[in-house]
Amino acid sequence: MPAIPKPQHKRKAPKRSARGEFSKSTRMKIYERDEGRCRQCGGQGEEIHHIYFKSRGGRGVMKNGLTLCNECHRKAHSNNDIANYWIGWAAEEYGPDFYKDVYDL
């Protein structure tokens, strides 16, 4: 019996795991917006942080990104008060759906 060919169609939306990743162009836009500085301490920004964590459904969109240094990035993930501060800031700045992408809206 011949093998049945796999359908050749594209996904309507990217896989969930891919939607949480920042693209290279998005990373550059976030870095430029933050002028390469850590938003927490003002030092040299080294990492792009998901304000609304990927584990909670945060997407890889510019409004959900923040430039932080290594130390402040570690603190943001270990201290809920810092994480909640940035979530509140982004919600005030961009609206309550700041962490969603076009497929969530």
XYZ file of N, CA, C and O in Angstrom:
420
model
N 0.848 -1.168 0.000
C 0.000 0.000 0.000
C 0.899 1.238 0.000
O 1.810 1.340 0.810
N 0.649 2.221 -0.888
C 1.480 3.434 -0.952
C 1.221 4.338 0.254
O 0.135 4.365 0.808
N 2.243 5.053 0.623
C 2.133 5.982 1.748
C 1.253 7.163 1.373
O 1.252 7.631 0.239
N 0.488 7.621 2.345
C -0.379 8.783 2.132
C 0.465 10.029 2.347
O 1.108 10.178 3.385
N 0.478 10.943 1.368
C 1.305 12.143 1.526
C 0.785 13.059 2.637
O -0.421 13.156 2.863
N 1.714 13.675 3.319
C 1.368 14.616 4.382
C 0.812 15.894 3.755
O 1.348 16.382 2.765
N -0.273 16.446 4.297
C -0.820 17.688 3.740
C 0.203 18.817 3.787
O 0.944 18.953 4.761
N 0.246 19.642 2.780
C 1.179 20.762 2.693
C 0.444 22.068 2.958
O 0.121 22.802 2.042
N 0.153 22.333 4.208
C -0.500 23.588 4.565
C 0.289 24.255 5.688
O 1.025 23.608 6.422
N 0.123 25.537 5.803
C 0.836 26.300 6.826
C -0.036 26.428 8.065
O -1.267 26.381 7.992
N 0.620 26.642 9.181
C -0.092 26.872 10.437
C -0.813 28.210 10.392
O -0.333 29.160 9.789
N -1.939 28.281 11.069
C -2.652 29.560 11.173
C -1.915 30.488 12.129
O -1.932 31.693 11.962
N -1.311 29.917 13.140
C -0.534 30.695 14.123
C 0.740 29.915 14.430
O 0.750 28.687 14.370
N 1.814 30.601 14.769
C 3.051 29.899 15.150
C 2.826 29.042 16.397
O 1.902 29.284 17.178
N 3.701 28.082 16.610
C 3.613 27.261 17.813
C 3.736 28.143 19.046
O 4.399 29.171 19.023
N 3.102 27.730 20.124
C 3.090 28.512 21.362
C 4.509 28.820 21.847
O 4.799 29.932 22.287
N 5.405 27.847 21.759
C 6.775 28.065 22.223
C 7.482 29.144 21.397
O 8.245 29.942 21.936
N 7.208 29.187 20.109
C 7.850 30.188 19.245
C 7.283 31.580 19.488
O 7.981 32.580 19.306
N 6.028 31.666 19.907
C 5.408 32.968 20.134
C 5.996 33.667 21.351
O 5.889 34.878 21.492
N 6.625 32.932 22.256
C 7.218 33.533 23.449
C 8.621 34.060 23.230
O 9.134 34.792 24.062
N 9.236 33.711 22.129
C 10.614 34.128 21.862
C 10.652 35.506 21.210
O 9.827 35.810 20.354
N 11.636 36.310 21.600
C 11.851 37.599 20.949
C 12.630 37.367 19.660
O 13.657 36.686 19.671
N 12.163 37.942 18.565
C 12.929 37.860 17.319
C 14.134 38.797 17.431
O 14.188 39.663 18.311
N 15.081 38.626 16.546
C 16.279 39.466 16.574
C 15.909 40.936 16.375
O 16.436 41.816 17.060
N 14.975 41.214 15.465
C 14.589 42.611 15.222
C 13.866 43.201 16.435
O 14.066 44.367 16.771
N 13.053 42.392 17.112
C 12.362 42.876 18.311
C 13.368 43.162 19.421
O 13.267 44.169 20.118
N 14.367 42.296 19.569
C 15.408 42.521 20.578
C 16.136 43.841 20.310
O 16.408 44.607 21.234
N 16.432 44.096 19.048
C 17.136 45.340 18.701
C 16.269 46.565 18.994
O 16.764 47.573 19.490
N 14.978 46.483 18.687
C 14.070 47.601 18.952
C 13.978 47.888 20.458
O 13.959 49.047 20.875
N 13.902 46.833 21.269
C 13.834 47.010 22.721
C 15.131 47.634 23.233
O 15.113 48.579 24.029
N 16.249 47.135 22.748
C 17.559 47.645 23.164
C 17.703 49.123 22.779
O 18.168 49.937 23.581
N 17.257 49.484 21.579
C 17.327 50.885 21.136
C 16.377 51.763 21.940
O 16.723 52.877 22.324
N 15.160 51.272 22.204
C 14.195 52.048 22.993
C 14.750 52.354 24.375
O 14.610 53.473 24.884
N 15.430 51.368 24.972
C 15.985 51.536 26.315
C 17.389 52.126 26.298
O 18.030 52.231 27.350
N 17.852 52.507 25.113
C 19.160 53.131 24.921
C 20.302 52.281 25.477
O 21.304 52.811 25.959
N 20.130 50.965 25.461
C 21.178 50.055 25.897
C 21.451 50.054 27.386
O 22.449 49.509 27.834
N 20.569 50.658 28.157
C 20.765 50.769 29.603
C 19.804 49.840 30.333
O 18.688 49.590 29.882
N 20.230 49.398 31.502
C 19.375 48.609 32.381
C 18.272 49.525 32.911
O 18.556 50.597 33.442
N 17.031 49.119 32.770
C 15.908 49.945 33.215
C 15.790 49.972 34.732
O 15.158 50.861 35.287
N 16.416 49.023 35.412
C 16.330 48.949 36.869
C 17.391 49.819 37.542
O 17.076 50.629 38.388
N 18.654 49.656 37.136
C 19.742 50.356 37.845
C 20.451 51.398 36.988
O 21.238 52.178 37.513
N 20.214 51.412 35.678
C 20.852 52.388 34.806
C 22.202 51.960 34.268
O 22.830 52.691 33.516
N 22.660 50.768 34.641
C 23.934 50.263 34.145
C 23.817 49.776 32.704
O 22.814 50.009 32.034
N 24.848 49.098 32.233
C 24.860 48.571 30.872
C 23.849 47.428 30.761
O 23.926 46.441 31.481
N 22.882 47.560 29.861
C 21.883 46.512 29.636
C 22.492 45.344 28.884
O 23.173 45.537 27.883
N 22.273 44.135 29.375
C 22.887 42.954 28.788
C 21.886 41.915 28.330
O 22.197 41.076 27.495
N 20.680 41.926 28.871
C 19.693 40.908 28.562
C 18.333 41.540 28.325
O 18.017 42.585 28.877
N 17.526 40.864 27.509
C 16.150 41.294 27.291
C 15.265 40.419 28.181
O 15.294 39.195 28.107
N 14.494 41.069 29.025
C 13.657 40.403 30.021
C 12.199 40.423 29.578
O 11.713 41.444 29.087
N 11.496 39.291 29.734
C 10.048 39.244 29.520
C 9.391 39.851 30.764
O 9.511 39.279 31.854
N 8.716 40.956 30.614
C 8.045 41.589 31.758
C 6.998 40.634 32.309
O 6.951 40.339 33.491
N 6.122 40.171 31.432
C 5.145 39.143 31.792
C 5.779 37.829 31.371
O 5.950 37.562 30.189
N 6.174 37.006 32.327
C 6.993 35.826 32.060
C 6.390 34.910 30.993
O 5.171 34.769 30.899
N 7.252 34.259 30.233
C 6.808 33.288 29.226
C 6.006 32.164 29.884
O 5.045 31.681 29.315
N 6.389 31.775 31.078
C 5.694 30.689 31.778
C 4.251 31.057 32.123
O 3.412 30.184 32.328
N 3.959 32.346 32.158
C 2.597 32.815 32.427
C 1.838 33.147 31.141
O 0.712 33.618 31.187
N 2.484 32.984 29.999
C 1.829 33.267 28.724
C 2.294 34.543 28.057
O 1.698 34.975 27.083
N 3.341 35.167 28.576
C 3.882 36.382 27.970
C 4.506 36.085 26.617
O 5.184 35.073 26.446
N 4.266 36.933 25.654
C 4.741 36.724 24.290
C 5.999 37.544 24.006
O 6.353 38.443 24.753
N 6.628 37.246 22.894
C 7.853 37.927 22.493
C 7.563 39.171 21.683
O 7.983 39.276 20.538
N 6.826 40.112 22.266
C 6.491 41.369 21.597
C 7.235 42.515 22.287
O 7.624 42.409 23.449
N 7.417 43.591 21.564
C 8.219 44.706 22.068
C 7.687 45.267 23.392
O 8.464 45.591 24.285
N 6.383 45.360 23.525
C 5.803 45.924 24.744
C 6.049 45.045 25.964
O 5.943 45.497 27.090
N 6.384 43.778 25.741
C 6.624 42.852 26.837
C 8.121 42.682 27.122
O 8.510 41.807 27.879
N 8.957 43.511 26.529
C 10.401 43.383 26.709
C 10.995 44.539 27.471
O 10.478 45.661 27.453
N 12.107 44.273 28.135
C 12.786 45.257 28.962
C 14.270 44.921 28.961
O 14.641 43.755 29.064
N 15.121 45.925 28.828
C 16.562 45.697 28.881
C 17.011 45.764 30.335
O 16.735 46.742 31.028
N 17.696 44.709 30.789
C 18.218 44.658 32.156
C 19.650 44.143 32.139
O 20.055 43.431 31.225
N 20.406 44.492 33.183
C 21.744 43.901 33.353
C 21.551 42.499 33.955
O 20.455 42.145 34.389
N 22.611 41.721 33.990
C 22.508 40.344 34.504
C 21.989 40.300 35.938
O 21.120 39.490 36.268
N 22.524 41.146 36.786
C 22.147 41.158 38.207
C 20.674 41.522 38.397
O 19.945 40.858 39.129
N 20.219 42.581 37.725
C 18.819 43.003 37.855
C 17.876 41.987 37.219
O 16.758 41.784 37.707
N 18.319 41.311 36.163
C 17.499 40.278 35.536
C 17.303 39.112 36.504
O 16.195 38.586 36.659
N 18.363 38.733 37.187
C 18.261 37.664 38.182
C 17.304 38.066 39.303
O 16.458 37.287 39.726
N 17.426 39.331 39.761
C 16.546 39.817 40.824
C 15.087 39.856 40.378
O 14.193 39.550 41.160
N 14.850 40.245 39.132
C 13.478 40.323 38.621
C 12.797 38.954 38.615
O 11.586 38.868 38.803
N 13.584 37.897 38.432
C 13.004 36.555 38.425
C 12.913 35.947 39.821
O 12.136 35.017 40.022
N 13.665 36.452 40.769
C 13.641 35.878 42.116
C 12.822 36.705 43.112
O 12.529 36.216 44.202
N 12.437 37.920 42.747
C 11.715 38.801 43.660
C 10.391 39.207 43.009
O 10.365 39.972 42.045
N 9.282 38.709 43.570
C 7.962 39.003 43.008
C 7.609 40.477 43.053
O 6.872 40.964 42.202
N 8.110 41.207 44.042
C 7.813 42.641 44.128
C 8.374 43.386 42.919
O 7.710 44.261 42.355
N 9.590 43.036 42.501
C 10.194 43.669 41.324
C 9.435 43.273 40.066
O 9.112 44.123 39.224
N 9.132 41.990 39.939
C 8.393 41.512 38.765
C 7.036 42.210 38.671
O 6.633 42.670 37.593
N 6.329 42.305 39.785
C 5.011 42.942 39.783
C 5.101 44.442 39.515
O 4.192 45.026 38.913
N 6.181 45.087 39.961
C 6.376 46.502 39.660
C 6.429 46.713 38.150
O 5.758 47.599 37.625
N 7.229 45.900 37.448
C 7.370 46.076 36.001
C 6.095 45.693 35.259
O 5.756 46.311 34.246
N 5.357 44.707 35.764
C 4.065 44.363 35.150
C 3.110 45.545 35.282
O 2.423 45.914 34.329
N 3.070 46.151 36.460
C 2.220 47.331 36.666
C 2.638 48.492 35.788
O 1.791 49.194 35.222
N 3.935 48.700 35.672
C 4.448 49.780 34.814
C 4.021 49.565 33.370
O 3.530 50.489 32.716
N 4.208 48.361 32.851
C 3.873 48.076 31.454
C 2.364 48.164 31.219
O 1.927 48.667 30.188
N 1.566 47.709 32.171
C 0.110 47.786 32.025
C -0.348 49.240 31.985
O -1.256 49.593 31.227
N 0.287 50.085 32.780
C -0.050 51.514 32.778
C 0.425 52.195 31.493
O -0.257 53.024 30.924
N 1.610 51.814 31.040
C 2.221 52.427 29.861
C 1.548 51.989 28.558
O 1.314 52.799 27.663
N 1.241 50.689 28.443
C 0.763 50.131 27.172
C -0.658 49.567 27.215
O -1.186 49.167 26.185
N -1.251 49.454 28.386
C -2.583 48.866 28.509
C -2.500 47.463 29.080
O -1.431 46.846 29.120
N -3.627 46.907 29.517
C -3.614 45.619 30.213
C -3.204 44.425 29.344
O -2.824 43.391 29.867
N -3.277 44.544 28.033
C -2.923 43.436 27.142
C -1.534 43.596 26.535
O -1.258 43.070 25.462
N -0.635 44.275 27.243
C 0.695 44.578 26.695
C 1.493 43.334 26.339
O 2.326 43.370 25.444
N 1.255 42.231 27.014
C 2.056 41.023 26.839
C 1.518 40.080 25.754
O 2.119 39.052 25.461
N 0.405 40.431 25.140
C -0.214 39.557 24.136
C 0.261 39.899 22.732
O 0.689 41.011 22.466
N 0.159 38.908 21.850
C 0.481 39.151 20.446
C -0.815 39.178 19.626
O -1.910 39.072 20.178
N -0.699 39.313 18.328
C -1.878 39.458 17.472
C -2.768 38.229 17.491
O -3.959 38.330 17.221
N -2.235 37.071 17.845
C -3.038 35.839 17.876
C -3.860 35.731 19.157
O -4.803 34.975 19.214
N -3.476 36.452 20.199
C -4.205 36.430 21.477
C -5.348 37.434 21.510
O -6.258 37.294 22.300
N -5.271 38.472 20.721
C -6.275 39.540 20.795
C -7.527 39.206 20.051
O -7.678 38.408 19.259
